[in-house]
Structures are given as structure tokens and as C-alpha cells.
Phi, psi and omega in degrees: 000323194270099178275003175264148178316306192234158180296161176277167159256113176227149199231137172247153177200149188204155159264195198281359172263345183260345184320303181317288178312324183288317174305321167300315187289316173318290163330313188285308176303324168297323184280345175267358180113345162312126164288098196251143188232126196252108190273351205108174352283173168280000172202198192258353182308146184300120171222165177260119198317312183301329163317311173285325170316289175327300177315302172294324178297319180309309195293334182282307188285342172265017183061011169304319180227140169292326183221165178205143170250113178248132174228159181215165179314318193250323190109316185316297192279334176273349161277335179290310188305324188298326205269351175295003189239131185290354174265344173268148192223089188246135170237136167272110189227173205208011196188144179307330187282315176286339162306316179296310185281337152323325169276296200310304188258335177245002171041049168280141184248003163234146177236138186239139174244177160237115176297343191274335200249344210239125171280173184285327181282344178285315187296317169310316176313302191296325166295326164301296203300312199286324175295336184282329188278151184243159166296130192277345198051227173051223175329322191277338175315302193292339177283314180305313177315312182301319192286339187262342174225078195274154180262072190272351174272016179250132181285149190287148182288000000 
């Protein structure tokens, strides 16, 4: 899976609904040779997904991780929480094509899953495609730049 010369620094975080998938993916990523920082939670006791989404976004923004994996029951809430930070670009995906395109077209640095909606093997396949892909640059650069600095007061060109 790891086509890169060096291990990647990957942070993982979830809420209680995503705990089992998070743990499985963290162990799998470590077995692939990556440095994984599990940002919690440590068990299935009820927690609030925004707290862990913000924690993950902060790890990306602070340079503690190159990439992140965020998981909650649907994937929606935690992806919204991660995307509140301008340094994070989180894509909620459910297949390897959307995972690959999130990197190639959107320079996503976090991938999100709904633990209640995706199987472990599909999640692994998505993570593998996400980490193997590279940002295509070129025509996508100005669009990605706008993600960190939105201009809601301007009409589209």
C-alpha cells in the first residue's frame, strides 16, 4: 500500500460510534509502516464528535500529522467539524474513486467515514487509494486556494 519512500504521519480520531473502525484502521496503518497518532477516544463511552474533529484538525494544522482519518456514525458531523479549520480539507468518502479524487482534485488532507455506513475492507481500500494519490495541482490550485479563503460576497466568474 505505501508507495511513498518514508512512512507517513497519520492522525486518527473518532467519536464513540467510530471507535472500533478507528482502532482497526490505526492498527492496519501501523502494520503498513506508518506513524499513527490515535487522538481518541479510548473506548466506546459516549463522546461528542466535534471535540475529536477539532483535535484532528489541530494536529493537521500544527504539523503533527500529514494526513488524518476521521470517523463518526455517519461521517457527516466529524467531517464538518474538521472542515471548520482552514488548514484542514476533509472529504467524506465511501469508495476508492472518491478517496483518490479527494487527494488529486481537492488536495484533501483528511478522509472521513461513517462507521455505520462502510465496511472495514472498503474503508481500508479508501485509505489506501487516498494515501497513494497525489494532488494533481495545475487547474486545481486556484480552486483549492479558495477553500481556505472563501469569497462568499463575490459572484462566480
